[in-house]
Short mmCIF file of N, CA and C in Angstrom, two decimals:
data_model
loop_
_atom_site.label_atom_id
_atom_site.label_comp_id
_atom_site.label_asym_id
_atom_site.label_seq_id
_atom_site.Cartn_x
_atom_site.Cartn_y
_atom_site.Cartn_z
N ARG A 245 0.81 -1.22 -0.03
CA ARG A 245 -0.02 -0.04 0.01
C ARG A 245 0.87 1.30 0.04
N TYR A 246 1.94 1.22 0.64
CA TYR A 246 2.84 2.40 0.83
C TYR A 246 4.31 2.06 0.31
N VAL A 247 4.99 3.15 -0.05
CA VAL A 247 6.41 2.99 -0.25
C VAL A 247 7.10 3.79 0.74
N LYS A 248 8.37 3.45 1.16
CA LYS A 248 9.09 4.25 2.13
C LYS A 248 10.30 4.77 1.31
N VAL A 249 10.55 6.09 1.36
CA VAL A 249 11.49 6.68 0.59
C VAL A 249 12.30 7.75 1.43
N ASN A 250 13.54 7.96 0.96
CA ASN A 250 14.28 9.05 1.61
C ASN A 250 14.44 10.22 0.62
N ILE A 251 14.12 11.47 1.08
CA ILE A 251 14.06 12.58 0.11
C ILE A 251 15.07 13.66 0.73
N GLY A 252 15.94 14.08 -0.20
CA GLY A 252 16.84 15.16 0.21
C GLY A 252 16.57 16.46 -0.69
N ILE A 253 16.79 17.56 0.04
CA ILE A 253 16.63 18.81 -0.71
C ILE A 253 17.98 19.53 -0.47
N ASN A 254 18.74 19.73 -1.59
CA ASN A 254 19.96 20.40 -1.60
C ASN A 254 19.80 21.81 -2.10
N TYR A 255 20.02 22.78 -1.12
CA TYR A 255 19.72 24.21 -1.48
C TYR A 255 20.83 24.98 -2.31
N GLY A 256 21.89 24.22 -2.59
CA GLY A 256 22.90 24.75 -3.38
C GLY A 256 23.91 25.68 -2.59
N ASN A 257 23.73 25.76 -1.28
CA ASN A 257 24.63 26.64 -0.44
C ASN A 257 25.32 25.87 0.68
N GLY A 258 25.36 24.52 0.47
CA GLY A 258 26.01 23.69 1.35
C GLY A 258 25.04 23.02 2.42
N THR A 259 23.66 23.47 2.27
CA THR A 259 22.74 22.87 3.16
C THR A 259 21.78 21.89 2.43
N THR A 260 21.80 20.65 2.92
CA THR A 260 20.89 19.60 2.50
C THR A 260 20.00 19.21 3.65
N THR A 261 18.71 19.13 3.39
CA THR A 261 17.80 18.70 4.49
C THR A 261 17.25 17.40 3.98
N TRP A 262 17.22 16.42 4.88
CA TRP A 262 16.79 14.99 4.61
C TRP A 262 15.45 14.77 5.33
N TYR A 263 14.59 14.06 4.55
CA TYR A 263 13.28 13.58 5.11
C TYR A 263 13.30 11.95 4.90
N ASN A 264 13.90 11.26 5.86
CA ASN A 264 14.09 9.93 5.75
C ASN A 264 12.87 9.11 6.22
N ASP A 265 12.67 7.94 5.58
CA ASP A 265 11.59 7.10 5.87
C ASP A 265 10.25 7.77 5.68
N THR A 266 10.11 8.51 4.63
CA THR A 266 8.80 9.17 4.24
C THR A 266 7.97 8.16 3.60
N LEU A 267 6.71 8.01 4.19
CA LEU A 267 5.68 7.03 3.61
C LEU A 267 4.83 7.80 2.60
N LEU A 268 4.78 7.17 1.48
CA LEU A 268 3.86 7.76 0.37
C LEU A 268 3.06 6.60 -0.12
N PRO A 269 1.97 6.93 -0.79
CA PRO A 269 1.14 5.86 -1.39
C PRO A 269 1.83 5.19 -2.50
N ARG A 270 1.67 3.90 -2.76
CA ARG A 270 2.19 3.23 -3.90
C ARG A 270 1.79 3.95 -5.21
N GLY A 271 2.65 4.13 -6.07
CA GLY A 271 2.28 4.86 -7.33
C GLY A 271 2.64 6.35 -7.28
N ALA A 272 3.19 6.82 -6.09
CA ALA A 272 3.57 8.16 -5.94
C ALA A 272 4.83 8.42 -6.86
N SER A 273 4.98 9.62 -7.24
CA SER A 273 6.04 10.04 -8.20
C SER A 273 7.19 10.81 -7.41
N ALA A 274 8.28 11.02 -8.08
CA ALA A 274 9.28 11.91 -7.45
C ALA A 274 8.81 13.27 -7.13
N LEU A 275 7.93 13.83 -7.94
CA LEU A 275 7.36 15.14 -7.56
C LEU A 275 6.42 14.96 -6.30
N THR A 276 5.65 13.98 -6.28
CA THR A 276 4.78 13.75 -5.07
C THR A 276 5.68 13.82 -3.81
N ALA A 277 6.81 13.08 -3.84
CA ALA A 277 7.74 13.08 -2.72
C ALA A 277 8.15 14.43 -2.30
N LEU A 278 8.50 15.28 -3.24
CA LEU A 278 8.97 16.70 -2.90
C LEU A 278 7.73 17.52 -2.39
N VAL A 279 6.58 17.34 -2.96
CA VAL A 279 5.46 18.14 -2.52
C VAL A 279 5.05 17.67 -1.17
N SER A 280 5.33 16.42 -0.69
CA SER A 280 4.84 15.98 0.52
C SER A 280 5.81 16.53 1.69
N VAL A 281 6.94 17.13 1.34
CA VAL A 281 7.79 17.60 2.42
C VAL A 281 8.12 19.08 2.24
N ALA A 282 7.72 19.74 1.16
CA ALA A 282 8.19 21.14 0.93
C ALA A 282 7.04 21.93 0.26
N GLN A 283 7.17 23.22 0.29
CA GLN A 283 6.30 24.04 -0.47
C GLN A 283 6.97 24.10 -1.82
N VAL A 284 6.10 23.73 -2.84
CA VAL A 284 6.63 23.63 -4.17
C VAL A 284 5.77 24.33 -5.20
N GLU A 285 6.41 25.04 -6.14
CA GLU A 285 5.80 25.59 -7.29
C GLU A 285 6.28 24.96 -8.49
N TYR A 286 5.34 24.57 -9.41
CA TYR A 286 5.85 23.90 -10.64
C TYR A 286 4.83 24.24 -11.74
N LYS A 287 5.30 24.09 -13.02
CA LYS A 287 4.52 24.24 -14.21
C LYS A 287 4.36 22.77 -14.85
N SER A 288 3.18 22.57 -15.33
CA SER A 288 2.96 21.41 -16.14
C SER A 288 3.05 21.61 -17.59
N GLY A 289 3.74 20.83 -18.32
CA GLY A 289 3.91 21.02 -19.76
C GLY A 289 3.82 19.66 -20.56
N THR A 290 4.09 19.77 -21.79
CA THR A 290 4.03 18.51 -22.63
C THR A 290 4.86 17.40 -22.19
N TYR A 291 5.98 17.72 -21.56
CA TYR A 291 6.93 16.66 -21.10
C TYR A 291 6.84 16.31 -19.68
N GLY A 292 5.92 16.99 -19.00
CA GLY A 292 5.76 16.70 -17.54
C GLY A 292 5.92 17.93 -16.72
N ALA A 293 5.99 17.73 -15.50
CA ALA A 293 6.17 18.90 -14.49
C ALA A 293 7.58 19.40 -14.43
N TYR A 294 7.57 20.74 -14.31
CA TYR A 294 8.90 21.41 -14.17
C TYR A 294 8.88 22.28 -12.89
N VAL A 295 9.76 21.90 -11.93
CA VAL A 295 9.78 22.53 -10.69
C VAL A 295 10.47 24.00 -10.79
N THR A 296 9.72 25.05 -10.28
CA THR A 296 10.34 26.38 -10.43
C THR A 296 10.66 26.96 -9.00
N SER A 297 10.23 26.35 -7.96
CA SER A 297 10.53 26.93 -6.65
C SER A 297 10.28 25.83 -5.61
N VAL A 298 11.25 25.78 -4.52
CA VAL A 298 11.13 24.89 -3.49
C VAL A 298 11.37 25.64 -2.21
N ASN A 299 10.43 25.66 -1.27
CA ASN A 299 10.52 26.47 -0.07
C ASN A 299 10.94 27.83 -0.29
N GLY A 300 10.46 28.55 -1.30
CA GLY A 300 10.70 29.96 -1.55
C GLY A 300 11.95 30.13 -2.36
N LEU A 301 12.81 29.15 -2.62
CA LEU A 301 14.02 29.38 -3.48
C LEU A 301 13.70 29.16 -4.94
N GLN A 302 13.58 30.23 -5.67
CA GLN A 302 13.06 30.19 -7.01
C GLN A 302 14.20 30.00 -8.07
N GLU A 303 13.78 29.50 -9.16
CA GLU A 303 14.61 29.35 -10.32
C GLU A 303 14.97 30.85 -10.65
N ARG A 304 16.19 30.98 -11.14
CA ARG A 304 16.66 32.33 -11.45
C ARG A 304 17.36 32.29 -12.81
N MET A 305 16.91 32.96 -13.72
CA MET A 305 17.54 33.11 -15.04
C MET A 305 18.57 34.35 -15.10
N ILE A 306 19.79 34.05 -15.40
CA ILE A 306 20.68 35.13 -15.60
C ILE A 306 20.75 35.61 -16.95
N SER A 307 20.59 34.66 -17.91
CA SER A 307 20.53 35.05 -19.31
C SER A 307 19.83 33.80 -19.94
N ASN A 308 19.81 33.86 -21.38
CA ASN A 308 19.13 32.70 -22.04
C ASN A 308 20.07 31.45 -21.90
N ASN A 309 21.31 31.65 -21.55
CA ASN A 309 22.33 30.57 -21.61
C ASN A 309 22.86 30.21 -20.19
N GLU A 310 22.28 30.92 -19.11
CA GLU A 310 22.74 30.67 -17.81
C GLU A 310 21.68 30.84 -16.77
N GLY A 311 21.70 30.11 -15.61
CA GLY A 311 20.78 30.32 -14.60
C GLY A 311 20.95 29.35 -13.47
N TYR A 312 19.99 29.33 -12.61
CA TYR A 312 19.91 28.38 -11.43
C TYR A 312 18.53 27.75 -11.58
N SER A 313 18.49 26.40 -11.38
CA SER A 313 17.28 25.70 -11.56
C SER A 313 17.27 24.54 -10.60
N TRP A 314 16.13 23.94 -10.39
CA TRP A 314 15.92 22.70 -9.58
C TRP A 314 16.08 21.50 -10.55
N PHE A 315 16.90 20.49 -10.14
CA PHE A 315 17.08 19.27 -10.73
C PHE A 315 16.89 18.18 -9.75
N TRP A 316 16.47 16.99 -10.31
CA TRP A 316 16.27 15.87 -9.38
C TRP A 316 17.08 14.57 -9.78
N TYR A 317 17.43 13.89 -8.70
CA TYR A 317 18.35 12.67 -8.93
C TYR A 317 17.72 11.51 -8.13
N HIS A 318 18.10 10.34 -8.45
CA HIS A 318 17.80 9.23 -7.70
C HIS A 318 18.96 8.37 -7.57
N TYR A 319 19.08 7.58 -6.53
CA TYR A 319 20.20 6.67 -6.22
C TYR A 319 20.00 5.48 -6.96
N ASP A 320 20.97 5.16 -7.89
CA ASP A 320 21.04 3.98 -8.65
C ASP A 320 21.94 2.97 -7.92
N VAL A 321 21.27 1.90 -7.40
CA VAL A 321 21.97 0.79 -6.61
C VAL A 321 23.00 0.05 -7.45
N ASN A 322 22.81 0.04 -8.76
CA ASN A 322 23.80 -0.71 -9.62
C ASN A 322 25.05 0.12 -9.75
N LYS A 323 24.84 1.35 -9.97
CA LYS A 323 26.03 2.39 -10.19
C LYS A 323 26.55 2.85 -8.90
N LYS A 324 25.73 2.61 -7.84
CA LYS A 324 26.20 3.01 -6.61
C LYS A 324 26.43 4.59 -6.39
N LYS A 325 25.52 5.34 -7.06
CA LYS A 325 25.64 6.76 -7.07
C LYS A 325 24.32 7.40 -7.49
N LEU A 326 24.25 8.77 -7.12
CA LEU A 326 23.08 9.48 -7.56
C LEU A 326 23.10 9.71 -9.14
N VAL A 327 22.06 9.53 -9.84
CA VAL A 327 22.02 9.84 -11.27
C VAL A 327 20.84 10.69 -11.54
N ALA A 328 21.08 11.52 -12.61
CA ALA A 328 19.97 12.54 -12.92
C ALA A 328 18.72 11.83 -13.34
N GLY A 329 17.58 12.41 -12.99
CA GLY A 329 16.35 11.82 -13.37
C GLY A 329 16.20 11.83 -14.90
N GLU A 330 15.80 10.63 -15.46
CA GLU A 330 15.75 10.51 -16.91
C GLU A 330 14.47 10.96 -17.51
N ILE A 331 13.47 11.22 -16.71
CA ILE A 331 12.20 11.65 -17.17
C ILE A 331 11.73 12.77 -16.13
N ALA A 332 10.69 13.39 -16.57
CA ALA A 332 10.00 14.39 -15.68
C ALA A 332 9.71 13.73 -14.30
N ALA A 333 9.80 14.51 -13.27
CA ALA A 333 9.67 13.97 -11.91
C ALA A 333 8.23 13.43 -11.68
N ASP A 334 7.27 13.95 -12.34
CA ASP A 334 5.93 13.50 -12.12
C ASP A 334 5.59 12.17 -12.89
N LYS A 335 6.62 11.78 -13.73
CA LYS A 335 6.47 10.54 -14.46
C LYS A 335 7.21 9.37 -13.76
N TYR A 336 8.14 9.71 -12.90
CA TYR A 336 8.97 8.62 -12.25
C TYR A 336 8.19 8.07 -10.99
N LYS A 337 7.93 6.79 -11.14
CA LYS A 337 7.15 6.14 -10.04
C LYS A 337 8.18 5.58 -9.08
N LEU A 338 7.96 5.99 -7.75
CA LEU A 338 8.88 5.53 -6.68
C LEU A 338 8.59 4.08 -6.38
N ALA A 339 9.73 3.54 -5.97
CA ALA A 339 9.72 2.19 -5.42
C ALA A 339 10.22 2.23 -3.98
N ASP A 340 9.78 1.23 -3.24
CA ASP A 340 10.20 1.21 -1.84
C ASP A 340 11.74 1.17 -1.74
N GLY A 341 12.21 2.06 -0.81
CA GLY A 341 13.59 2.27 -0.56
C GLY A 341 14.31 3.29 -1.43
N ASP A 342 13.55 3.90 -2.37
CA ASP A 342 14.18 4.81 -3.29
C ASP A 342 14.84 6.05 -2.41
N VAL A 343 15.75 6.61 -3.00
CA VAL A 343 16.51 7.83 -2.43
C VAL A 343 16.43 8.82 -3.62
N ILE A 344 15.72 9.96 -3.21
CA ILE A 344 15.52 10.99 -4.24
C ILE A 344 16.09 12.29 -3.69
N VAL A 345 16.88 13.00 -4.50
CA VAL A 345 17.46 14.27 -4.12
C VAL A 345 17.11 15.32 -5.12
N TRP A 346 16.55 16.47 -4.51
CA TRP A 346 16.28 17.64 -5.36
C TRP A 346 17.40 18.63 -5.08
N SER A 347 17.96 19.17 -6.16
CA SER A 347 19.17 20.06 -6.02
C SER A 347 18.99 21.21 -6.83
N TYR A 348 19.31 22.40 -6.16
CA TYR A 348 19.38 23.75 -6.74
C TYR A 348 20.74 23.96 -7.33
N GLU A 349 20.79 24.09 -8.64
CA GLU A 349 22.18 24.11 -9.27
C GLU A 349 22.28 25.26 -10.32
N HIS A 350 23.54 25.64 -10.39
CA HIS A 350 23.91 26.58 -11.44
C HIS A 350 24.13 25.78 -12.79
N TRP A 351 23.69 26.37 -13.90
CA TRP A 351 23.92 25.80 -15.21
C TRP A 351 24.21 26.82 -16.19
N LYS A 352 25.11 26.37 -17.14
CA LYS A 352 25.42 27.41 -18.25
C LYS A 352 25.82 26.62 -19.46
N PHE A 353 25.46 27.09 -20.61
CA PHE A 353 25.81 26.48 -21.89
C PHE A 353 26.07 27.53 -22.93
#
């Protein structure tokens, strides 16, 4: 009926808050996990949900080629490391024992 997951929020300033052993209904997504522990703003689009703010820390665009945004990761037990979410967070269905980390990161291209 439920899955138990660990959820981390990395604020990009050296602070990560953990919500371990969070119970969520089976079928919950990585986005559901975040919404269950934080104040979240997001946009829904063709490819899925796009998180724009977590606990008041908003996406910030410096230019068309640079900014700060929220990214999500999950722990891959085979690779023994966090890997970037391959699909939109609202499309990723959680399994019991998953570790999900939301991270506020600088990007540039």
